XYZ file of C-alpha atoms in Angstrom:
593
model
C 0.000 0.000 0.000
C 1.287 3.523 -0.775
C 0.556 6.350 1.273
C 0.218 9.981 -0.990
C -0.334 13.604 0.313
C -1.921 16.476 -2.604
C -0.823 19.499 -0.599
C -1.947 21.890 -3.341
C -5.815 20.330 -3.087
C -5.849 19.511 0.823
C -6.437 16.282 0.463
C -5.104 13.117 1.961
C -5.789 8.992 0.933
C -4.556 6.648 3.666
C -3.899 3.249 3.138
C -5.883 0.400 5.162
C -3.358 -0.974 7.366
C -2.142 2.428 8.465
C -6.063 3.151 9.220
C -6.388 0.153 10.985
C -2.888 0.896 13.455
C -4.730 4.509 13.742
C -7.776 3.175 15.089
C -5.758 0.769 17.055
C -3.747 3.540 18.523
C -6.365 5.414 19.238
C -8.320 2.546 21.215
C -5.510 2.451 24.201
C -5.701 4.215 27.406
C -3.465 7.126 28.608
C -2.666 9.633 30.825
C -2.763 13.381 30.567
C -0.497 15.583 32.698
C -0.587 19.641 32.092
C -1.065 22.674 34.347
C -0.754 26.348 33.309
C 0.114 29.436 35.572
C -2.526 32.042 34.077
C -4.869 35.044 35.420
C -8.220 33.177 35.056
C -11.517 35.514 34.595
C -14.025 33.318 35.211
C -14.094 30.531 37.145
C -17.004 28.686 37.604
C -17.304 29.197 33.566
C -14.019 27.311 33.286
C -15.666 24.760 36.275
C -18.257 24.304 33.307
C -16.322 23.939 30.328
C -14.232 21.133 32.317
C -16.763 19.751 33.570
C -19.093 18.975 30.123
C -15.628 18.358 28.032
C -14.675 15.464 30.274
C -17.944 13.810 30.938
C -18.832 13.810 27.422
C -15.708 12.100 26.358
C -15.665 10.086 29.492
C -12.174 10.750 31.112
C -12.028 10.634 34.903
C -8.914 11.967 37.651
C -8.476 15.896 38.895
C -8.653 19.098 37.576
C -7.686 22.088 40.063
C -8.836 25.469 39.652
C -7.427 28.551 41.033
C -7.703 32.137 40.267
C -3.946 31.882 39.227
C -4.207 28.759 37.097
C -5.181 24.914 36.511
C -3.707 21.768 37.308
C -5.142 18.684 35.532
C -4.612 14.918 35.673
C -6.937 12.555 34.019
C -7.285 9.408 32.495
C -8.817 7.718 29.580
C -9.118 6.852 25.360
C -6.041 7.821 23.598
C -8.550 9.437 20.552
C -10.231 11.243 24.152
C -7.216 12.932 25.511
C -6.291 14.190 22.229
C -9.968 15.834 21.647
C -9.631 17.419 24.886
C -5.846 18.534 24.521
C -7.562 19.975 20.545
C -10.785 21.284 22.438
C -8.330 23.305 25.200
C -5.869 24.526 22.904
C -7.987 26.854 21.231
C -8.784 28.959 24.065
C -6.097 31.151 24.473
C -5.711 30.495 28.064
C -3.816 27.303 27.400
C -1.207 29.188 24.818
C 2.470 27.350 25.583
C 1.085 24.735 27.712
C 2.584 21.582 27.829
C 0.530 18.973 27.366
C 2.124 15.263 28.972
C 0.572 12.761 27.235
C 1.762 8.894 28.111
C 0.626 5.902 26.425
C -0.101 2.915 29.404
C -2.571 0.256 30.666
C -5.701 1.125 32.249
C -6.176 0.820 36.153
C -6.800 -2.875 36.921
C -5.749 -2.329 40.715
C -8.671 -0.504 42.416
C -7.479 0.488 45.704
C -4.456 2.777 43.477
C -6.982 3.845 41.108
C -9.478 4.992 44.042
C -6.449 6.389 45.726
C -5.433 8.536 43.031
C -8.656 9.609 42.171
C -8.803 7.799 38.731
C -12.274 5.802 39.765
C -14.420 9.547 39.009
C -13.910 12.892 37.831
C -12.910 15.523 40.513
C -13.342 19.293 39.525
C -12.322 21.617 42.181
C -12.477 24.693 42.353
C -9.215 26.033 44.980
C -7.278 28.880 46.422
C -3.872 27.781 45.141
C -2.873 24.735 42.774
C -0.351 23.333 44.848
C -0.513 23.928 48.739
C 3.193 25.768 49.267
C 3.079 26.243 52.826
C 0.467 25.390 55.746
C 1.106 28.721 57.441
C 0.520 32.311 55.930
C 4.012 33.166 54.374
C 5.530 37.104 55.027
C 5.927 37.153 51.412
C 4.070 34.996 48.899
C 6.051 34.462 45.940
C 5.316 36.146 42.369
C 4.996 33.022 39.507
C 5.946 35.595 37.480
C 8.868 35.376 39.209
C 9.725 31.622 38.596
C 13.213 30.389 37.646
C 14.108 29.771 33.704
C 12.978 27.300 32.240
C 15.231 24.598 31.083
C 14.740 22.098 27.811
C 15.524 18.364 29.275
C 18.465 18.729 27.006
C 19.644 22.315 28.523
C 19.474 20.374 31.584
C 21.359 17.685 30.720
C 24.063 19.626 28.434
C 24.558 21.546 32.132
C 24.620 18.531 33.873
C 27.015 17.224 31.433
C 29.162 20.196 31.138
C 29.541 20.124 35.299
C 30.688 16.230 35.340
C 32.790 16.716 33.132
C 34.813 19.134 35.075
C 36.849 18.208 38.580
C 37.402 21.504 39.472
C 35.914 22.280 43.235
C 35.268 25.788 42.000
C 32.829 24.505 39.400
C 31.004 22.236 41.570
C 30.292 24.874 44.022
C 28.798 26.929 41.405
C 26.258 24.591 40.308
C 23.820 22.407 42.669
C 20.457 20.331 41.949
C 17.219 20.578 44.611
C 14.829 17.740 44.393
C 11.697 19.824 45.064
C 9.507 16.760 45.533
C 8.736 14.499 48.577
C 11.221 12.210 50.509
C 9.038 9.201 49.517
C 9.769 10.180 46.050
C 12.940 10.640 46.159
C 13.898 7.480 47.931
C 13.016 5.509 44.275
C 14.516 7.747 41.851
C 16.603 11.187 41.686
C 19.155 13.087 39.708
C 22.788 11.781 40.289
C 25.393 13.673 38.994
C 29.331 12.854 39.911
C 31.049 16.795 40.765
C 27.222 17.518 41.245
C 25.970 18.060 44.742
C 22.211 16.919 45.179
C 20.331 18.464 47.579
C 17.288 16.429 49.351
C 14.857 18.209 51.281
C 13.550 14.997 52.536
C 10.123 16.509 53.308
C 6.749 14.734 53.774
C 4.816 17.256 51.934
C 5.456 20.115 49.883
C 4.070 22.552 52.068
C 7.089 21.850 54.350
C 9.725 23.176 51.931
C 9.448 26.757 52.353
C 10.662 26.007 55.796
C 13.741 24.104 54.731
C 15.150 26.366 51.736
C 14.988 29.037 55.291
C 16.686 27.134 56.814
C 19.378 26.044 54.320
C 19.639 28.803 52.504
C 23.547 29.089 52.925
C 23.596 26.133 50.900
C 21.916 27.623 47.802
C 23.311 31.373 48.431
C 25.503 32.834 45.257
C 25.057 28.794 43.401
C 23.430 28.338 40.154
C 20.544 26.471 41.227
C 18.923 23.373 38.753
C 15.610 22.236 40.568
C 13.366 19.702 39.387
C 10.258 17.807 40.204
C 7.346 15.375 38.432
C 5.833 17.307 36.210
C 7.194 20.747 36.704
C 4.238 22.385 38.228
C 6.277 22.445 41.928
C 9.488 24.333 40.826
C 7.283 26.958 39.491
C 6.541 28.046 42.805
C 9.564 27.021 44.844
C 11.915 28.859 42.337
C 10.084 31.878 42.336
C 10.675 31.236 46.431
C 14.228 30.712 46.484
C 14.325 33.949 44.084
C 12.153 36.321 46.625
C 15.141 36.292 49.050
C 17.003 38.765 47.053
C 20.860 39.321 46.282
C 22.600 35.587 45.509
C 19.157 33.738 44.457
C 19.204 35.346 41.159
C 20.349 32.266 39.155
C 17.482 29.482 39.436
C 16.884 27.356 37.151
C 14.564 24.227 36.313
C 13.543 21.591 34.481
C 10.762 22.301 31.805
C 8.348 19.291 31.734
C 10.627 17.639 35.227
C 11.503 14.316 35.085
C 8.736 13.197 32.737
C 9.718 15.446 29.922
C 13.990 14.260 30.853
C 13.033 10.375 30.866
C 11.068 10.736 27.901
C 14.308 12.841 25.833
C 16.588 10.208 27.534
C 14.718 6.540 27.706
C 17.477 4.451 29.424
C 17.691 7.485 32.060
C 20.224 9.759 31.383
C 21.326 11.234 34.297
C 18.051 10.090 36.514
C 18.647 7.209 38.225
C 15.691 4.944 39.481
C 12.044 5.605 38.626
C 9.953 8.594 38.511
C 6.826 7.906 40.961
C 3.739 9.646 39.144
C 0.347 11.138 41.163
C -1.971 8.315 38.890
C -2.482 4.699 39.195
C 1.007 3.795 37.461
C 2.880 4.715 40.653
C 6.226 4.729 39.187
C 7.609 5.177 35.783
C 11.018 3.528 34.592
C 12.824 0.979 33.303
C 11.981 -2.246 35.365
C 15.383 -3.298 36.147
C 16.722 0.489 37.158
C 16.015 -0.270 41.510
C 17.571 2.206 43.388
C 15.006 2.162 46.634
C 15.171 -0.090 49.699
C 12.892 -2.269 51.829
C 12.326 -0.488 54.929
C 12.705 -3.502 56.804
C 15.005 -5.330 55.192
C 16.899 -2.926 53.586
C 16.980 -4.974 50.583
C 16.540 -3.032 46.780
C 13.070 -3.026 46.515
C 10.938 0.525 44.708
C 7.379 -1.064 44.173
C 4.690 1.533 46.258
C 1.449 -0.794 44.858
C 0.811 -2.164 48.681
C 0.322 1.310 49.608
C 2.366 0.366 52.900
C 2.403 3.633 55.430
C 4.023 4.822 58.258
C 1.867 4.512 61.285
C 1.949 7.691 62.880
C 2.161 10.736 59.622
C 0.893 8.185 57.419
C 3.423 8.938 54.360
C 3.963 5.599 51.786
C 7.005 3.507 52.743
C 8.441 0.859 51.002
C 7.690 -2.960 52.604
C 9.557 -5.573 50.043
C 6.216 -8.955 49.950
C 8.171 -10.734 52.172
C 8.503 -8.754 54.959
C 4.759 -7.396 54.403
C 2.198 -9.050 56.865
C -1.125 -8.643 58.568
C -1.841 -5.828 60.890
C 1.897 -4.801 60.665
C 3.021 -1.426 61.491
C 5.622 0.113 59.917
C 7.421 3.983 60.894
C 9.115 5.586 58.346
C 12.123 7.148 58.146
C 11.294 10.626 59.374
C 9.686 9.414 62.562
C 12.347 7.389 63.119
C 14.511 9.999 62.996
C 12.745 12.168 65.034
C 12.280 10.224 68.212
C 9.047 7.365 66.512
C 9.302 3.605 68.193
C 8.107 1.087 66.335
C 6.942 -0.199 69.836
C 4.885 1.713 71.728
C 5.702 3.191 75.209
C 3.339 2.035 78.332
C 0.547 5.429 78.571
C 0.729 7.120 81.593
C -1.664 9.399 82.743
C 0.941 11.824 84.262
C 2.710 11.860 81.156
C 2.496 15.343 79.678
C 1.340 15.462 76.487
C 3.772 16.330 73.305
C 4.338 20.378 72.959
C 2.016 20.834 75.623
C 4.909 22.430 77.963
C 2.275 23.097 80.544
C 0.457 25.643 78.506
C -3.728 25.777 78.830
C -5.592 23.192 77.297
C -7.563 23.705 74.122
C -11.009 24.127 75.007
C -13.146 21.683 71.727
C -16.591 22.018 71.771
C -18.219 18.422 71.204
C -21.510 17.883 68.683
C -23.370 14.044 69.174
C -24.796 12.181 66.415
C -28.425 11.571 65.911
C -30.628 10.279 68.078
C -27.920 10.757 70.671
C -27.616 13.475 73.269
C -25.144 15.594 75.676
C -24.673 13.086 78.129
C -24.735 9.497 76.322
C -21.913 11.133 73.983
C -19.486 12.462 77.088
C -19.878 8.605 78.185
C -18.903 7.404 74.639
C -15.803 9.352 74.343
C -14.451 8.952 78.293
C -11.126 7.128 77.305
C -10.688 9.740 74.668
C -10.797 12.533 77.040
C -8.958 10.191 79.596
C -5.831 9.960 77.014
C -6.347 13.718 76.396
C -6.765 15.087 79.807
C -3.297 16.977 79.516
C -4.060 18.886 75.833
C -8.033 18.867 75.506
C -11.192 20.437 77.741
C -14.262 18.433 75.832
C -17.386 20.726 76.249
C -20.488 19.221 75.499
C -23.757 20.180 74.057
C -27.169 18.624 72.951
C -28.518 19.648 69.649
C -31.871 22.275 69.362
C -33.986 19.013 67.736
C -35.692 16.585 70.353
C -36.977 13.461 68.498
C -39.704 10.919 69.544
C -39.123 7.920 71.575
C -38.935 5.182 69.033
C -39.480 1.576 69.195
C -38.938 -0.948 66.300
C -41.655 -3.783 66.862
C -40.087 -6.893 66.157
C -42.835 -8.931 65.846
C -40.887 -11.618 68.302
C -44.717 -12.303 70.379
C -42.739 -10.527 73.025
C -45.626 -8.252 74.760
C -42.705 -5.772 76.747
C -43.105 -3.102 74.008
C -42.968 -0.510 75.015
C -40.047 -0.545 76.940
C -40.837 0.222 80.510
C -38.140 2.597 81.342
C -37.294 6.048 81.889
C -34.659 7.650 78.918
C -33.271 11.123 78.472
C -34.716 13.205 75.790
C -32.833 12.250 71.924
C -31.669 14.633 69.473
C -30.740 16.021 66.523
C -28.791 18.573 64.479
C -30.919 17.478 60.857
C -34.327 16.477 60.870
C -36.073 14.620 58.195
C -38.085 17.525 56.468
C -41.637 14.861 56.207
C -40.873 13.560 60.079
C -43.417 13.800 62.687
C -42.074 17.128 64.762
C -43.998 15.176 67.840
C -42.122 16.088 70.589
C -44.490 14.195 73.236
C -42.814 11.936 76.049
C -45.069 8.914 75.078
C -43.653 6.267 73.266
C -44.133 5.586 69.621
C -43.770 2.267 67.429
C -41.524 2.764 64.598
C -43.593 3.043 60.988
C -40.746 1.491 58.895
C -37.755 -0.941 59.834
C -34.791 0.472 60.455
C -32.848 1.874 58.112
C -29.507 2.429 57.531
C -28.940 5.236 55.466
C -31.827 7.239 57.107
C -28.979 9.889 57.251
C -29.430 10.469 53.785
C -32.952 11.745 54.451
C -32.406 14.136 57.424
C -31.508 17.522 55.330
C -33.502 20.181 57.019
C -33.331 22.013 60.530
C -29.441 23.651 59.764
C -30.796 27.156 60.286
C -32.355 26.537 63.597
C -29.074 24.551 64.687
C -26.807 27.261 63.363
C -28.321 30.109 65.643
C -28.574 27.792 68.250
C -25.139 27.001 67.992
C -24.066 30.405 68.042
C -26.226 31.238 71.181
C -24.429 28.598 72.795
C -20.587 29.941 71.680
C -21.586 33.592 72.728
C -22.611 31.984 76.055
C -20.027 29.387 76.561
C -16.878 30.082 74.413
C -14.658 31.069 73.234
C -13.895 27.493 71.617
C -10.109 26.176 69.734
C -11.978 23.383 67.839
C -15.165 21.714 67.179
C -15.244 18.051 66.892
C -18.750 16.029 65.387
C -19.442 12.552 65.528
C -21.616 11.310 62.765
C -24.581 13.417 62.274
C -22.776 16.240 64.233
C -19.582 15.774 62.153
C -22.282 16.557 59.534
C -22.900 19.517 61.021
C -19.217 20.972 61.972
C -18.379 20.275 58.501
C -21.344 23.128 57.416
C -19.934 25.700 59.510
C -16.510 24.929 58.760
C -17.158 25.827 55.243
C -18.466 28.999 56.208
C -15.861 30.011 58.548
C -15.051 33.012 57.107
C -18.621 34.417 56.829
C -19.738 33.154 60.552
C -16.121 34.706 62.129
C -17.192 36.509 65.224
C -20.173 34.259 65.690
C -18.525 31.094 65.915
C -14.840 31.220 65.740
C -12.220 28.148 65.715
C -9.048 27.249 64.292
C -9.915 23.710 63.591
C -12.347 21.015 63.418
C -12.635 17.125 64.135
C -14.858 15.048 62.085
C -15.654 11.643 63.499
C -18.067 8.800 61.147
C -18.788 11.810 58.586
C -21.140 12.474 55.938
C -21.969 15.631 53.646
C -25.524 17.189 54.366
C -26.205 20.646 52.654
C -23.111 21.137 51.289
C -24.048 21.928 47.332
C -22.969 25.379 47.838
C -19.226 24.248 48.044
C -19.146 21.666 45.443
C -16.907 23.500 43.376
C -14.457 25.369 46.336
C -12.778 22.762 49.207
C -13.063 23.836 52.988
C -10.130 26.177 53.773
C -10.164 24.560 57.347
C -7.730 22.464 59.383
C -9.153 19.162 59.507
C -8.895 15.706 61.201
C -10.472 13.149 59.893
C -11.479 9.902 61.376
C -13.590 6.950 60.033
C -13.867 3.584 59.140
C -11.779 1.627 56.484
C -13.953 0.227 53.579
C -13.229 -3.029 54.982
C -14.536 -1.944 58.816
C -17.543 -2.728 60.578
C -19.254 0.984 60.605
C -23.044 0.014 59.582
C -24.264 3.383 60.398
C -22.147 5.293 58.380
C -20.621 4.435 54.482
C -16.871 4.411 54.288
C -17.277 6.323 50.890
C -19.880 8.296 52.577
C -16.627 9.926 55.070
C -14.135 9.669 52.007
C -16.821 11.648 50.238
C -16.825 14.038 53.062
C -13.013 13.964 53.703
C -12.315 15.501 49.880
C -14.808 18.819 50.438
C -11.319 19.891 52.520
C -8.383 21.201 51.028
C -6.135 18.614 51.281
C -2.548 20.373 52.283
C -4.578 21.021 55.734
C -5.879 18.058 56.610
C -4.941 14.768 58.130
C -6.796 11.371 57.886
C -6.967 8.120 60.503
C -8.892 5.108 58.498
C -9.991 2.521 61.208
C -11.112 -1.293 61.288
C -13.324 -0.594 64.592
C -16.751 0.203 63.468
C -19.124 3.248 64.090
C -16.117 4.710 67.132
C -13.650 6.719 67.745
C -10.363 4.464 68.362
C -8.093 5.413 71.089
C -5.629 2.773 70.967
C -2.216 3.163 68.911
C -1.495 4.057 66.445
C -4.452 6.394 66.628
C -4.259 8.256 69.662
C -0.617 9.533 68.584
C -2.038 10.933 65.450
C -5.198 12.061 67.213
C -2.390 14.202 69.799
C 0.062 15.262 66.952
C -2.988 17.330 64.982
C -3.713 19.107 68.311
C -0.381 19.708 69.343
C -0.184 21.845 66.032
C -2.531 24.333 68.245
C -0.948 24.716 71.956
């Protein structure tokens, strides 16, 4: 078959076969990896635009969108990713941007896939693409201020160029920052002979700003090559390292990162190991290239599929299969270092609790679930104020909704219905909007069996429990965090996401959100809750029959993620307050004495 192009007419006759690999081509899966720094007019227009693109040619994973820009990794169809990369070029917006397209297989393990969000399509709309810092910083950075970018060959030419010199003057002129995370790092990085590499060894990004301050000397008067994944994370961190004035003028990175290198240089180049990727390939890189270790063994081993974490800051380690096993714990480098034991110590209650250095104790006011009340949920959380007596005054409070008395009729022949006892008044913080508002003391026999995702259905009485929530924090605060169990975690979760708006009402600097689920919160589909979160819940394998895991995954996602932290349980409809738990529980309110 011959394959002929008429120019001068516009036309173009393709053979069969090369139809045939076309199709073909166009029939596998890939991933698509871009972001673009960019003043953005109108958000919830772009929110749209994403939104009806992707759906109608069915790709699924994240797009981020900030006033300063988007950040997008999704999944699907070959022939897809390349409509939508067509569709997006022509708006103007996306001038210049690199689009990473990679050809691989689709997600066949569904714990990664769910992990990295590649099970549904997540359009957010957020404050900033990538969470720089936890804490307010003196002075932001300017993108516009970003290092130069560098081709993967500039890179490597300078790379190159340096190696091949063994003069000590040169190699203090040039370094290389890894700008990505330590678990990251530990499977693949830059390694250059007369090169120094320099490893943050952070768990998050938000923790770099505080180590270029703190090794600044290091980078002072050098030319300065950073690199991440994608690229997305130097932006920012060179535009940093810039801000501190005379001797950060020369920064550099690496246009595309280590994506854009590997794929200019297949067997590696200067990269050594394998790049790990934010989608459900984990890792990309030659098979054989192992430069990570077994945390345990300390044998070469790279592969992050069993999702093996540390159990106290829950950051992926690396467990080889043979020394993986049930209900093992594992602590990770960092909290090794800084003072972890794989065993745990004896508790003791006169043991002050970490950071607390005899400050006051942070005063949390305490919401119950539904059909619960002041007292029964004090009872259910004794050993957690037990372990917490040194950090943590629990005050409690009954929701503004009394329910019936309730009894589910068996139909056992038993004739002691209905009970013959004495209870304290129920409540509630949502209501079922068709319930019987009968507030009587009487007993009544249940209309339906029991069922259990009634939550679902109890959407209305949030105005009546937000004033009487803020009656009660005029009265009784001022408070440092709310925590919710169930329906109340529900309810924290609604004022937490309007924080801003309720400030001098209802003020707090965190919440705690125990068995969670989403209830009223359509307004903030499109924008995460800018809140400092804990998150605690049972693991899709637990025994929590009230609550759906993805029902508290669900809820976990409405919050930006760079501030908050997450404890998955085995243990039901509770809050644990055994190991490895209660340290986590401690360390996210130790971040507030």
């Amino acid at each position: 078959h011959r394959y002929h192009r008429f120019a001068d007419k516009g036309l173009t006759f393709t053979s069969k076969s090369m139809t045939d690999k076309k199709s073909s081509d166009d029939d596998k899966y890939g991933v698509l990896l871009y972001y673009k720094y960019a003043k953005i007019p109108g958000l919830d227009d772009l929110f749209t635009t994403y939104n009806s693109n992707c759906n109608e040619l069915s790709l699924l994973g994240r797009v981020r969108l900030a006033p300063d820009g988007v950040n997008v990794t999704i999944g699907g169809k070959l022939s897809s990713l390349n409509k939508h990369i067509a569709f997006m070029s022509k708006n103007e917006l996306f001038e210049g941007t690199d689009f990473k397209l990679a050809t691989c297989s689709e997600p066949i393990n569904d714990k990664i896939a769910e992990e990295c969000g590649f099970t549904t399509l997540s359009i957010r709309i957020v404050k900033e693409l990538v969470t720089f810092s936890s804490h307010p910083l003196l002075k932001p950075p300017e993108i516009s201020n970003a290092g130069q970018h560098l081709s993967a060959i500039e890179f490597h030419s300078l790379l190159q160029s340096a190696n091949a010199s063994e003069t000590s003057e040169t190699s203090k002129k040039l370094v290389l920052l890894d700008a990505r995370n330590l678990y990251e790092t530990r499977i693949g990085k830059f390694h250059v002979p007369n090169v120094e590499t320099l490893d943050p060894e952070i768990r998050q990004y938000s923790d770099l700003p505080s180590w270029l301050d703190n090794h600044s000397e290091k980078l002072r008067g050098n030319n300065i090559l950073m690199y991440c994944t994608g690229g997305i994370r130097c932006e920012m961190a060179s535009a940093y390292i810039k801000s501190k004035g005379p001797g950060f003028e020369n920064v550099f990175q690496l246009y595309g990162g280590i994506q854009r290198y590997m794929e200019q240089f297949p067997d590696g180049g200067y990269f050594k190991g394998k790049n790990f990727v934010f989608d459900h390939r984990v890792a990309v890189g030659p098979s054989d290239n192992v430069v990570g270790n077994c945390l345990v063994c300390n044998l070469p081993f790279d592969d992050y599929s069993s999702r093996s974490r540390c159990k106290y800051c829950r950051m992926l380690v690396l467990v080889c299969n043979a020394c993986k096993g049930e209900n093992m714990f594992y602590v990770c480098e960092l909290c090794q270092k800084y003072g972890k034991l794989v065993e745990d110590e004896p508790e003791s209650d006169t043991k002050p609790a970490p950071d607390s250095k005899g400050s006051k104790k942070l005063r949390i006011l305490c919401l119950h679930g539904f059909r619960q009340n002041a007292s029964s949920f004090k009872g259910r959380t004794a050993s957690l104020a037990k372990k917490l007596k040194n950090m943590v005054e629990f005050v409690y409070i009954d929701a503004p909704h009394q329910l019936q008395f309730i009894y589910q009729n068996q139909e056992t022949g038993e004739t002691n219905f209905p009970p013959n006892k004495v209870c304290n008044r129920k409540f509630a913080w949502f209501i079922d909007p068709t319930a019987d508002k009968n507030t009587s003391l009487n007993w009544e026999i249940a209309q339906t069996p029991f069922d259990s995702l009634q939550y679902q259905k109890q959407t209305a009485g949030y105005d009546e429990s937000l004033t009487y929530l803020k009656d009660f924090v005029t009265k009784n605060g001022p408070f440092d965090g709310i925590l919710g169990f169930s329906q109340g975690a529900a309810m924290v979760a609604c004022v937490a996401a309007q924080k801003s708006s309720l400030k001098g009402d209802i003020d707090f600097r965190f919440v705690i959100l125990c068995s969670g689920f989403c209830v009223n919160l359509t307004e903030n589909e499109k924008n995460l809750i800018n809140c400092p979160s804990l998150h605690i819940y049972g693991s899709d394998h637990g025994k929590d029959t009230q609550i759906a895991f993805d029902a508290s995954r669900r809820l976990e996602s409405s919050f930006e993620e760079g501030s908050s932290v997450t404890i998955e349980h085995d243990y039901g409809h509770i809050i644990p307050t055994r190991s490895p738990y209660i340290d986590t529980i401690k360390d996210f309110l130790a971040r507030f004495l």
